[in-house]
Amino acid sequence: MVICKGQRYRTKSDVPVTALTSWAAPFTGGYDRVLRAGEVFTISNDPPQTATAVYCEPVDYRRLHREFIPFRDRIQFWLYRGFYLCIRLKDIEERCELLAA
């Protein structure tokens, strides 16, 4: 299976992910979370050949933002810039289905 930028996937079962936070400062953070079955996400970048994971953006960003990222992070609007998901390629191959373009 070739995973590339722009592809959309739906989880067939719960998938462990890391919700990484982005900041307007020399800092990053992250939280281990579970992307529930039925969630849809888009691949954000073409993974290098040696990659074991890829960055993704959930389609239901707003709802998952509230669920995945603590309020103490989200309230720091002057520094906090959002979040994205890091999902293992193996989990995408085994636990997700590719959606038609």
Coordinates of C-alpha atoms in Angstrom, one line a residue:
M1 CA 0.0 0.0 0.0
V2 CA 1.3 3.4 -1.0
I3 CA 0.4 6.2 1.4
C4 CA 0.7 9.7 0.1
K5 CA -0.3 13.3 0.7
G6 CA -4.0 14.1 0.2
Q7 CA -5.3 10.6 0.7
R8 CA -8.3 10.3 3.0
Y9 CA -8.8 7.3 5.3
R10 CA -11.5 6.1 7.7
T11 CA -10.6 4.1 10.8
K12 CA -12.2 0.6 10.8
S13 CA -11.3 0.2 14.5
D14 CA -9.8 2.3 17.3
V15 CA -6.3 3.6 16.3
P16 CA -3.7 4.9 18.8
V17 CA -2.4 8.3 17.7
T18 CA -0.3 11.1 19.1
A19 CA -2.0 14.5 19.0
L20 CA 1.0 16.9 18.5
T21 CA 0.6 20.5 19.4
S22 CA 2.0 23.4 17.4
W23 CA 3.2 26.6 19.0
A24 CA 4.5 30.0 18.0
A25 CA 7.5 29.4 20.3
P26 CA 10.4 27.0 20.4
F27 CA 8.3 24.2 22.0
T28 CA 6.2 21.3 20.9
G29 CA 4.0 18.9 22.9
G30 CA 1.8 16.0 22.4
Y31 CA -0.7 13.6 23.9
D32 CA -1.3 9.9 23.4
R33 CA -4.9 9.5 22.3
V34 CA -7.2 7.1 20.5
L35 CA -8.9 7.9 17.2
R36 CA -12.2 6.0 17.4
A37 CA -13.6 3.8 14.7
G38 CA -15.3 5.7 11.9
E39 CA -13.2 8.9 12.1
V40 CA -11.8 10.3 8.8
F41 CA -8.4 11.9 8.4
T42 CA -6.3 13.2 5.5
I43 CA -2.6 12.5 5.0
S44 CA -0.7 15.8 5.4
N45 CA 2.6 15.0 3.8
D46 CA 4.3 12.3 1.7
P47 CA 6.2 10.1 4.1
P48 CA 9.9 9.5 3.4
Q49 CA 10.7 5.8 2.5
T50 CA 12.1 5.2 5.9
A51 CA 9.2 6.7 7.8
T52 CA 7.2 4.7 10.3
A53 CA 4.5 7.3 10.8
V54 CA 2.9 10.2 9.0
Y55 CA 1.3 13.5 10.0
C56 CA -2.5 13.7 9.4
E57 CA -5.3 16.2 9.9
P58 CA -8.7 14.9 11.1
V59 CA -11.7 15.9 9.1
D60 CA -13.7 16.7 12.3
Y61 CA -10.8 18.9 13.6
R62 CA -13.0 21.1 15.9
R63 CA -14.6 18.3 17.9
L64 CA -11.4 16.3 18.2
H65 CA -9.5 19.5 19.2
R66 CA -11.7 19.8 22.2
E67 CA -11.4 16.1 23.0
F68 CA -7.7 15.7 22.4
I69 CA -6.1 18.9 23.6
P70 CA -6.4 20.1 27.2
F71 CA -8.0 23.5 27.8
R72 CA -4.8 24.7 29.4
D73 CA -3.1 24.5 26.0
R74 CA -6.0 25.8 23.9
I75 CA -6.5 28.9 26.1
Q76 CA -2.9 30.1 25.3
F77 CA -4.1 31.7 22.1
W78 CA -1.1 34.1 21.8
L79 CA 1.2 31.0 21.5
Y80 CA -0.9 28.0 20.7
R81 CA -1.3 27.3 16.9
G82 CA -3.3 24.1 16.8
F83 CA -2.7 20.4 16.6
Y84 CA -2.2 17.5 14.1
L85 CA -2.1 13.8 14.4
C86 CA 0.8 11.4 14.1
I87 CA -0.3 8.0 13.0
R88 CA 1.8 4.9 12.5
L89 CA 1.9 3.7 8.9
K90 CA 1.3 0.1 10.0
D91 CA -1.9 1.2 11.8
I92 CA -3.1 3.0 8.6
E93 CA -2.5 -0.1 6.6
E94 CA -4.1 -2.5 9.1
R95 CA -6.9 -0.5 10.7
C96 CA -8.0 2.0 8.1
E97 CA -9.7 2.0 4.7
L98 CA -8.8 4.4 1.9
L99 CA -11.7 6.5 0.8
A100 CA -12.4 7.4 -2.9
A101 CA -11.1 10.8 -4.0

